[in-house]
Short mmCIF file of C-alpha atoms in Angstrom, two decimals:
data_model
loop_
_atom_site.label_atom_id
_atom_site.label_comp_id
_atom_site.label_asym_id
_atom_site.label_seq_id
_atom_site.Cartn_x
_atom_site.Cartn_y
_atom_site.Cartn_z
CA UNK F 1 0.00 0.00 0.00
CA UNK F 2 1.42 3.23 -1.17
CA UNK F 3 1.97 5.51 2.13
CA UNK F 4 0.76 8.62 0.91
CA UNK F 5 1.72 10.89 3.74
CA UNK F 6 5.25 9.82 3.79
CA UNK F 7 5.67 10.78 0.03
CA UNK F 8 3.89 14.45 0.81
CA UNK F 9 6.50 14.77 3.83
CA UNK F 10 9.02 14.17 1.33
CA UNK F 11 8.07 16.25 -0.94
CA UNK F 12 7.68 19.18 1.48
CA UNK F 13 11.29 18.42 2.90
CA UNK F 14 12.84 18.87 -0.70
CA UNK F 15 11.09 21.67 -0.90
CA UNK F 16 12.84 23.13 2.17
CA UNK F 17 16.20 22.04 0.99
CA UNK F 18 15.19 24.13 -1.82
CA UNK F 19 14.70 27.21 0.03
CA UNK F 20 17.50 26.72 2.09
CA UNK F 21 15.36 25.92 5.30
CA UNK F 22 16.02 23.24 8.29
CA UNK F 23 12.25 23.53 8.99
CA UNK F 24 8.68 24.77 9.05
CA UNK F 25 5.79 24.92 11.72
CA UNK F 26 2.89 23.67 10.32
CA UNK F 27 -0.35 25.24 12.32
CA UNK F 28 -2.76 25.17 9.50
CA UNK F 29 -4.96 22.19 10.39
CA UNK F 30 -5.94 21.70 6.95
CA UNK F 31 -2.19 21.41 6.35
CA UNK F 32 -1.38 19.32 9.11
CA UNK F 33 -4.34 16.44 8.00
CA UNK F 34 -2.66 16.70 4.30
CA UNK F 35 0.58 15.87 6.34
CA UNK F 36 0.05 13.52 8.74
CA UNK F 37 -3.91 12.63 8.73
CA UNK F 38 -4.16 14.67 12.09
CA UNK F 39 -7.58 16.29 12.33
CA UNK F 40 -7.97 17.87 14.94
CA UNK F 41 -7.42 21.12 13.38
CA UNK F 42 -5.88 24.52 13.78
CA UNK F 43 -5.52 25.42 17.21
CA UNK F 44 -5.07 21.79 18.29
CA UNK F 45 -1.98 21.22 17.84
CA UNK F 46 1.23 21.56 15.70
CA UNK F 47 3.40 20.05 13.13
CA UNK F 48 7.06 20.14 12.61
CA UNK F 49 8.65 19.27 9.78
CA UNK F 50 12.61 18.57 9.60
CA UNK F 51 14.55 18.23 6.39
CA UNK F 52 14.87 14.41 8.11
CA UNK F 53 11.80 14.33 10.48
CA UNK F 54 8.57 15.30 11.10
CA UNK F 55 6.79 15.31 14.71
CA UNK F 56 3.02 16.22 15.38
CA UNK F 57 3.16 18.07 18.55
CA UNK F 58 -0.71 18.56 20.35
CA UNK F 59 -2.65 17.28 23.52
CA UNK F 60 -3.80 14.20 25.32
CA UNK F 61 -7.16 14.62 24.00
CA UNK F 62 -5.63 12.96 20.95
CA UNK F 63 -2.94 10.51 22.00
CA UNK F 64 -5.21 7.33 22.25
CA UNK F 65 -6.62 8.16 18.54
CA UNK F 66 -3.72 8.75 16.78
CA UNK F 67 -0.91 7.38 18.79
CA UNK F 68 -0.94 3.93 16.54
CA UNK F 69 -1.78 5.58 13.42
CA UNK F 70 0.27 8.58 12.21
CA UNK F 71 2.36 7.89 8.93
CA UNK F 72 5.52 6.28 9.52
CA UNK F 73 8.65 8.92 10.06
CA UNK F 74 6.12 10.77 11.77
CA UNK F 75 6.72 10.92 15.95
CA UNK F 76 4.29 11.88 18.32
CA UNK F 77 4.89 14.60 21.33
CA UNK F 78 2.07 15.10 23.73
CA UNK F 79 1.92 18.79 25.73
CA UNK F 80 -0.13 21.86 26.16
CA UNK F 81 2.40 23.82 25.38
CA UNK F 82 2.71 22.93 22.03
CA UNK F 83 4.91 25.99 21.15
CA UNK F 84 7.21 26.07 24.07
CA UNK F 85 7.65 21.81 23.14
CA UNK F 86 8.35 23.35 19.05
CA UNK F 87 11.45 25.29 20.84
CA UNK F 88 12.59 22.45 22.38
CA UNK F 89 12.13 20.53 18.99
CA UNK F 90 14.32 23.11 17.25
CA UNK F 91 16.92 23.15 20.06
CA UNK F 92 17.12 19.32 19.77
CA UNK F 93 17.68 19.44 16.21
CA UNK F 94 19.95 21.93 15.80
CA UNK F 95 17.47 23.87 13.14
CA UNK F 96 18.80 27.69 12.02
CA UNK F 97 16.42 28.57 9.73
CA UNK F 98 12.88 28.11 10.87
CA UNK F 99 10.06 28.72 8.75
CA UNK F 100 6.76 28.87 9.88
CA UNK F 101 2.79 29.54 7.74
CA UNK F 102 2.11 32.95 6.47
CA UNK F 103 -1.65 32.60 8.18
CA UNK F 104 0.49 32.05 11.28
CA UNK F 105 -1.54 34.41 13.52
CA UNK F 106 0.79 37.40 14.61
CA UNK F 107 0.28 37.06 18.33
CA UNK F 108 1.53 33.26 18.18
CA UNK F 109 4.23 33.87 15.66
CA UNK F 110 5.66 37.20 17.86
CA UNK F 111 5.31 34.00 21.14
CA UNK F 112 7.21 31.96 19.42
CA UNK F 113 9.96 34.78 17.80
CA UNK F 114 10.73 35.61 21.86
CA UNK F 115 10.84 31.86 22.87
CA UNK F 116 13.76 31.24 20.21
CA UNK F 117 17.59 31.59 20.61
CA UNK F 118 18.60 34.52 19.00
CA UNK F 119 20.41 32.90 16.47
CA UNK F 120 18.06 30.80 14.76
CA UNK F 121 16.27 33.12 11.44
CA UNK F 122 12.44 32.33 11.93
CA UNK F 123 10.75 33.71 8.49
CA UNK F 124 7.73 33.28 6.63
CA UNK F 125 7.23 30.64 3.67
CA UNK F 126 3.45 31.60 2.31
CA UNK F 127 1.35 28.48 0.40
CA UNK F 128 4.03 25.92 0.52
CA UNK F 129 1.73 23.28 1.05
CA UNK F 130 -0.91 24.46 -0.24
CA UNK F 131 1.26 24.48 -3.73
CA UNK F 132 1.71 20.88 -3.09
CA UNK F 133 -2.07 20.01 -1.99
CA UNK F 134 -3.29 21.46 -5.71
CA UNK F 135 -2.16 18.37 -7.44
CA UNK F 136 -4.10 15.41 -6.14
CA UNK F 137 -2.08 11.58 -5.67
CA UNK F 138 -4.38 8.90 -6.44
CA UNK F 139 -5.80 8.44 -2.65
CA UNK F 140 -6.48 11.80 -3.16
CA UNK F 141 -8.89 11.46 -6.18
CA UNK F 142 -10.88 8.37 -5.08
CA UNK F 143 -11.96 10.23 -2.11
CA UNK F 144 -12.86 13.12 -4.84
CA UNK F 145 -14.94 10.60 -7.00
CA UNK F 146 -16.62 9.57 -4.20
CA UNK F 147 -17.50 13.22 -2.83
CA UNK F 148 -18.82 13.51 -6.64
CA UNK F 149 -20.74 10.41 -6.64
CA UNK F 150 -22.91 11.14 -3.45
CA UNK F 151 -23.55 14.24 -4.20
CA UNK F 152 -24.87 12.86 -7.25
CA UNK F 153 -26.82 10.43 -5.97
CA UNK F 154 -28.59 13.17 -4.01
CA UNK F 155 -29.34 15.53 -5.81
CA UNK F 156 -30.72 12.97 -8.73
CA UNK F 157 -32.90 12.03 -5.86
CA UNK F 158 -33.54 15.76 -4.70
CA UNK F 159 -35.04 16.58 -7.71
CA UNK F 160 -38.83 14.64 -7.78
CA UNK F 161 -39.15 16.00 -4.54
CA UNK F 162 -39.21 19.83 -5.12
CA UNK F 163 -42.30 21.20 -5.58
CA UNK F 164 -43.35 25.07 -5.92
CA UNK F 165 -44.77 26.42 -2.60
CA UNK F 166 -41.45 24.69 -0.66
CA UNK F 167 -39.13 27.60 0.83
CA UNK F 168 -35.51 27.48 -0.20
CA UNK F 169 -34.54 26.40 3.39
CA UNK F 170 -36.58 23.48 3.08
CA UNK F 171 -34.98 22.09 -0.34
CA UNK F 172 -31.69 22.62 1.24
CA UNK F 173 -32.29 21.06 4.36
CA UNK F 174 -33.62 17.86 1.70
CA UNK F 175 -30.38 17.96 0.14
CA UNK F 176 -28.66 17.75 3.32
CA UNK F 177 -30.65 14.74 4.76
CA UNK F 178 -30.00 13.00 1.55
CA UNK F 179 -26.67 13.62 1.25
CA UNK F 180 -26.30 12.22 4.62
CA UNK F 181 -28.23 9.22 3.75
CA UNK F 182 -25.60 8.51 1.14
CA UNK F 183 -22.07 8.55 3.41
CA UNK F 184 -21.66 12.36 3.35
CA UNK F 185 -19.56 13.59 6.68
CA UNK F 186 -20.90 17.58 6.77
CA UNK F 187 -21.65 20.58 3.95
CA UNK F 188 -17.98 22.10 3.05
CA UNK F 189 -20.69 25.48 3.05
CA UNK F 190 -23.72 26.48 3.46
CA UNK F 191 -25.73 25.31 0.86
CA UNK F 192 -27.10 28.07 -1.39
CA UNK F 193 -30.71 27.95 -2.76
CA UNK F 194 -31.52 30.79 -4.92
CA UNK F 195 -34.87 31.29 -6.57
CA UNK F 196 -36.48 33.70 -8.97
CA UNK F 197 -35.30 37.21 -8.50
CA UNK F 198 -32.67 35.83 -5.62
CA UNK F 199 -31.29 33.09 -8.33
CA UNK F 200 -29.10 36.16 -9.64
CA UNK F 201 -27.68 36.76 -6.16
CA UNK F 202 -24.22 34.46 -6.93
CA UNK F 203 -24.19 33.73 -2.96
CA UNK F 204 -27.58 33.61 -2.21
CA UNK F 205 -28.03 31.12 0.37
CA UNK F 206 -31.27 29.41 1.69
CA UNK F 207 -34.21 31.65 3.39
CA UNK F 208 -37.50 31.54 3.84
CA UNK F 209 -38.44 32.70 0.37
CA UNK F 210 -41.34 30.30 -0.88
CA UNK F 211 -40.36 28.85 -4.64
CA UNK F 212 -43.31 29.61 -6.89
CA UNK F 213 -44.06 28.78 -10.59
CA UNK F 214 -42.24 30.41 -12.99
CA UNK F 215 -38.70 30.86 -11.29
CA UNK F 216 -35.44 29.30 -11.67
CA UNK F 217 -33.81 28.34 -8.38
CA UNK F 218 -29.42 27.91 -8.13
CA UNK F 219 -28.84 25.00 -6.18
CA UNK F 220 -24.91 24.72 -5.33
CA UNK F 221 -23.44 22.71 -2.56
CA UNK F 222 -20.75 20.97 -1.62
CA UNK F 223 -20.18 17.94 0.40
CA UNK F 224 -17.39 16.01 2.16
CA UNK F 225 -16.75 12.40 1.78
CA UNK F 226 -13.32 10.99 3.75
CA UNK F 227 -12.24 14.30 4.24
CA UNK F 228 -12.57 15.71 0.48
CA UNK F 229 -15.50 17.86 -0.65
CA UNK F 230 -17.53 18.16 -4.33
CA UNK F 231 -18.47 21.50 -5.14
CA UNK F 232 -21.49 21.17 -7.56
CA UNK F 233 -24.39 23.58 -9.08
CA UNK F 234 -26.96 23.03 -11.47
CA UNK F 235 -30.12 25.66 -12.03
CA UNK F 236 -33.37 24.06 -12.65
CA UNK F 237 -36.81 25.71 -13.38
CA UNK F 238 -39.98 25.48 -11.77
CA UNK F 239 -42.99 25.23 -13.99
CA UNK F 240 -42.91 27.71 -16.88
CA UNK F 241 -40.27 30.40 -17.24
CA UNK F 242 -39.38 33.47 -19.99
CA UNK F 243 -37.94 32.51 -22.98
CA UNK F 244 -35.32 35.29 -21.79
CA UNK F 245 -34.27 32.85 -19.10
CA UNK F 246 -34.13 29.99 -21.19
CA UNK F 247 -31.87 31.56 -23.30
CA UNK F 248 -29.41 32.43 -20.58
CA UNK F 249 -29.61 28.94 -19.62
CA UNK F 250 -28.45 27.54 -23.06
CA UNK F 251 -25.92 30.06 -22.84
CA UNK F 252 -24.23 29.19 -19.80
CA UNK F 253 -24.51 25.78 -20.68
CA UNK F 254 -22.43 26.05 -23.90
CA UNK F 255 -19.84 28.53 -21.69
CA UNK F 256 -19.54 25.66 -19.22
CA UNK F 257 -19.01 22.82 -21.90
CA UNK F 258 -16.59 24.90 -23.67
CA UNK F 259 -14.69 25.61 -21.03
CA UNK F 260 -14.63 21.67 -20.00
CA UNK F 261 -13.29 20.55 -23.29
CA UNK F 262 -10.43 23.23 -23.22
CA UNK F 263 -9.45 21.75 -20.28
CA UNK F 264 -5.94 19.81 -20.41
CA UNK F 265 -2.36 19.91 -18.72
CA UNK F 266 -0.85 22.95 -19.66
CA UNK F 267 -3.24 24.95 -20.30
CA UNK F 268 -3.68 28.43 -18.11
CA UNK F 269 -6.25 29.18 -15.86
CA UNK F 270 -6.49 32.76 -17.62
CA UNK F 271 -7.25 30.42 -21.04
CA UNK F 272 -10.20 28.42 -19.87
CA UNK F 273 -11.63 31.48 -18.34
CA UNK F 274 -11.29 33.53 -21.54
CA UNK F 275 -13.45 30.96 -23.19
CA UNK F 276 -16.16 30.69 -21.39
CA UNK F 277 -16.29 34.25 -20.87
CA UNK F 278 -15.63 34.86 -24.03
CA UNK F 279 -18.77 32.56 -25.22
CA UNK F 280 -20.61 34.39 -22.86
CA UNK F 281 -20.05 37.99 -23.62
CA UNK F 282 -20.80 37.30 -27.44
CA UNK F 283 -24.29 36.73 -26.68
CA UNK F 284 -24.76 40.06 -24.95
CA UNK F 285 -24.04 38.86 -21.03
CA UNK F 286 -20.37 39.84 -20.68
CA UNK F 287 -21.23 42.21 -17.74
CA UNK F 288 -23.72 40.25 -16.24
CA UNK F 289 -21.03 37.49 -15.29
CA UNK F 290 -19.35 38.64 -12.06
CA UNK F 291 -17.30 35.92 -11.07
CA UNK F 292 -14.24 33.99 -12.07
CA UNK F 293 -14.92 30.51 -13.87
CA UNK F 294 -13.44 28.04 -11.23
CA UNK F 295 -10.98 27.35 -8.85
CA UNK F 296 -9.51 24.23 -7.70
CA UNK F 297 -11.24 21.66 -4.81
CA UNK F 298 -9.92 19.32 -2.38
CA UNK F 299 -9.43 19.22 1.62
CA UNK F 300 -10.84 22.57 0.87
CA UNK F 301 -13.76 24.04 -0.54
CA UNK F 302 -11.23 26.72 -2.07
CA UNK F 303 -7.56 25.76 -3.62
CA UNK F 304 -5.49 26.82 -6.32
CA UNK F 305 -5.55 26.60 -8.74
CA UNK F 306 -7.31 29.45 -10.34
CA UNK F 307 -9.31 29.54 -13.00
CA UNK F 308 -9.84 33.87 -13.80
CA UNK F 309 -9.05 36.21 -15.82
CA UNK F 310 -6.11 37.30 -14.56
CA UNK F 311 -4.89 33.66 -13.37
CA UNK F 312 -1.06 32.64 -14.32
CA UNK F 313 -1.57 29.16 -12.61
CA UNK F 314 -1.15 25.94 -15.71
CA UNK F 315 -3.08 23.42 -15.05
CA UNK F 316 -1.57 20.26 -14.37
CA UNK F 317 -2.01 16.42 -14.02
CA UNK F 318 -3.70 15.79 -11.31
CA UNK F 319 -5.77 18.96 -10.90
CA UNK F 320 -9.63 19.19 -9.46
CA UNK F 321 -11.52 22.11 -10.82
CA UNK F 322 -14.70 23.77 -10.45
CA UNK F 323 -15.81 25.17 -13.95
CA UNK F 324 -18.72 27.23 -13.16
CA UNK F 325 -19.79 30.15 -15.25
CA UNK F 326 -22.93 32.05 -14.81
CA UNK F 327 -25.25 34.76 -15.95
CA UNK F 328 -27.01 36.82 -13.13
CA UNK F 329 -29.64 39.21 -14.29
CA UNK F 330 -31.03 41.56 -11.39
CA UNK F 331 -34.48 41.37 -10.86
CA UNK F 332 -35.13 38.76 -12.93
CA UNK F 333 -33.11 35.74 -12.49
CA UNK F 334 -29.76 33.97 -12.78
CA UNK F 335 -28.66 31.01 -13.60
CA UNK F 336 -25.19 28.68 -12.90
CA UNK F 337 -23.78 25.45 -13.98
CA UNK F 338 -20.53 24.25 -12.12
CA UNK F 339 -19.12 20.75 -12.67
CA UNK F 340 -15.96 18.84 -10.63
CA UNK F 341 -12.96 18.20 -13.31
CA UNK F 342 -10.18 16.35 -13.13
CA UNK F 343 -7.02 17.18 -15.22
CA UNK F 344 -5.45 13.73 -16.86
CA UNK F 345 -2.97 12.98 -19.27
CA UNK F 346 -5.34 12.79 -21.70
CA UNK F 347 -7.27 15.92 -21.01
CA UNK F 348 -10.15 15.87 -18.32
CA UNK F 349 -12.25 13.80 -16.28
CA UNK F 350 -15.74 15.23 -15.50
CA UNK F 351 -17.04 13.52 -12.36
CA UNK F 352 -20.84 15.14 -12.37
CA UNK F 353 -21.77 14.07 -15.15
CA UNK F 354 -23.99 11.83 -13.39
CA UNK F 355 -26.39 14.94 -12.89
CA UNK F 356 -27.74 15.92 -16.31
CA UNK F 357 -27.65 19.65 -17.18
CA UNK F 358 -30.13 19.52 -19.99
CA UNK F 359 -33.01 22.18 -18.31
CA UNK F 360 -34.79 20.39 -15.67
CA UNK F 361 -38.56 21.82 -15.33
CA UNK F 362 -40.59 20.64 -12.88
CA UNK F 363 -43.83 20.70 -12.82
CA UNK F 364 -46.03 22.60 -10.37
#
């Protein structure tokens, strides 16, 4: 079995030798579960990481869950004083250069800068791991797929039970019990339901608006299965709408599957969001799309990399986008389509295509 952890360690370590660094602090909790599968998460402890070692330092409240199974070349130190026992890790090691997280809050990182000898450099190194966490190993995408699947599963079976006179709080609190039902651990957000005028609100999340006939309603969520999360919309209609709205539909529709099948290594995230933006501002809805077309999933609900305008990031092997253009049209409606892609050799893997985007309309 291929231990995962051990090859990020390693990764991060060359990394460090890179720089020209003995070590880093690791406080991020997201970091330290990409690490070392710790979860407790930030606040609970820390993570240090030698150019030959790496020790997760946090509290007794852990030590019977993970004392058997951290990755191996990982050692275990349990304290409440997880910085003062970081020192003493530095001091044992005979580290120099320290580097610690740029979301290091200042109050612990000026603690830490008096507790150290005064001749050891202690400097910031910003998105080191989070660099590494944008390209997904292979455990790493099976969790994905699954995220993807259950959130297919229920939102397929969502759909026959929306119904016009249901409030947008009520459909999302459906979604939730079903994704639930299917293995899902917790909502990587809160779950936005958007309908009629609201559905051109791009964060609009559930309220107590009641969905009537004639209005398109933005369902987007995201859910996490083993510790990865699928970040999925799709727009559906409730009995009749404008033919105005249908056309923005088809639009954003063609935007999003032109931006899918541009997707391959080595491409730039400026590229694929030229297209669909591109695709969309042709048919007269250039300034009525106010967001970038993706951005990168995993441990998070937010990663690199970036798929905007201005985005330098090239998409690699191993990738997990978003691609979700939209047209918002105040006062009337809006309408999204985002699907989870992963980057192959070969050019893309879509893993929603499980939930159709041809126009849903359900009957009232």
């Amino acid at each position: 079995m291929t231990d995962y952890f051990k090859i990020r360690i390693v990764k991060l370590q060359k990394l460090l030798k890179k720089m020209d660094l003995d070590a880093l602090i690791v406080y991020n909790g997201v970091n330290m579960k990409y690490l070392t599968g710790f979860d407790g998460g930030t606040g609970d402890g820390l993570v240090l990481v030698t150019l030959d070692n790496a020790r997760l330092i946090t509290d007794s409240r852990y030590e019977e869950d993970y004392k058997d199974r951290l990755p191996e070349g990982v050692d275990f130190k349990i304290t409440r004083s997880y910085y003062e026992e970081a020192i003493a890790t530095v001091t044992e090691f005979h580290i120099k250069k320290l580097a610690f997280e740029a979301d290091l809050p200042y109050n612990i990182y000026d603690y830490i800068d008096d507790l150290l000898p005064a001749d050891i450099e202690f400097d910031a190194l910003p998105s080191a791991i989070e660099a590494l966490r944008e390209v997904k190993d292979e455990s790493e995408l099976v969790a994905l797929r699954e995220a993807a699947a259950v959130s297919t599963k229920a939102f397929n079976e969502l759909i026959p039970l929306i119904q016009p006179g249901m409030t947008e709080r009520q459909v999302a609190n459906e979604l939730d019990r079903l994704q639930k039902k299917y293995g899902a651990e917790k909502a990587s957000f809160d779950t936005i339901v958007a309908s009629g005028s609201r559905s051109a609100l791009p964060h609009g999340e559930a309220t107590d608006k009641v969905i009537e006939n004639g209005e398109l309603v933005t369902i987007d969520f995201g859910y996490y299965v083993d510790g990865y999360t699928s970040d999925v919309t799709r727009t559906i209609a409730v009995g009749p709408i404008s033919d105005e709205l249908k056309a923005i539909y088809h639009v954003v529709l063609q935007a999003n599957e032109n931006a899918i099948e541009t997707v391959k290594p080595g491409i730039s995230g400026s590229e694929i969001d030229r297209v669909a933006r591109d695709y969309i501002t042709e048919h007269g809805y250039g300034e009525a799309y106010n967001h970038s077309t993706g951005h990168g999933v995993g441990l998070d609900i937010h990663e690199g990399p970036a798929l905007s305008a201005h985005s330098s990031d090239e998409l690699q092997v191993g990738h997990l986008l978003t691609i979700e253009p939209g047209i918002y049209l105040a006062g009337k409606g809006g309408v999204r389509i985002e699907d989870d892609v992963i980057v192959t050799d070969s050019g893309y893997e879509n893993l929603t295509t499980g939930i159709s985007k041809d126009l849903i309309i359900i009957e009232g």
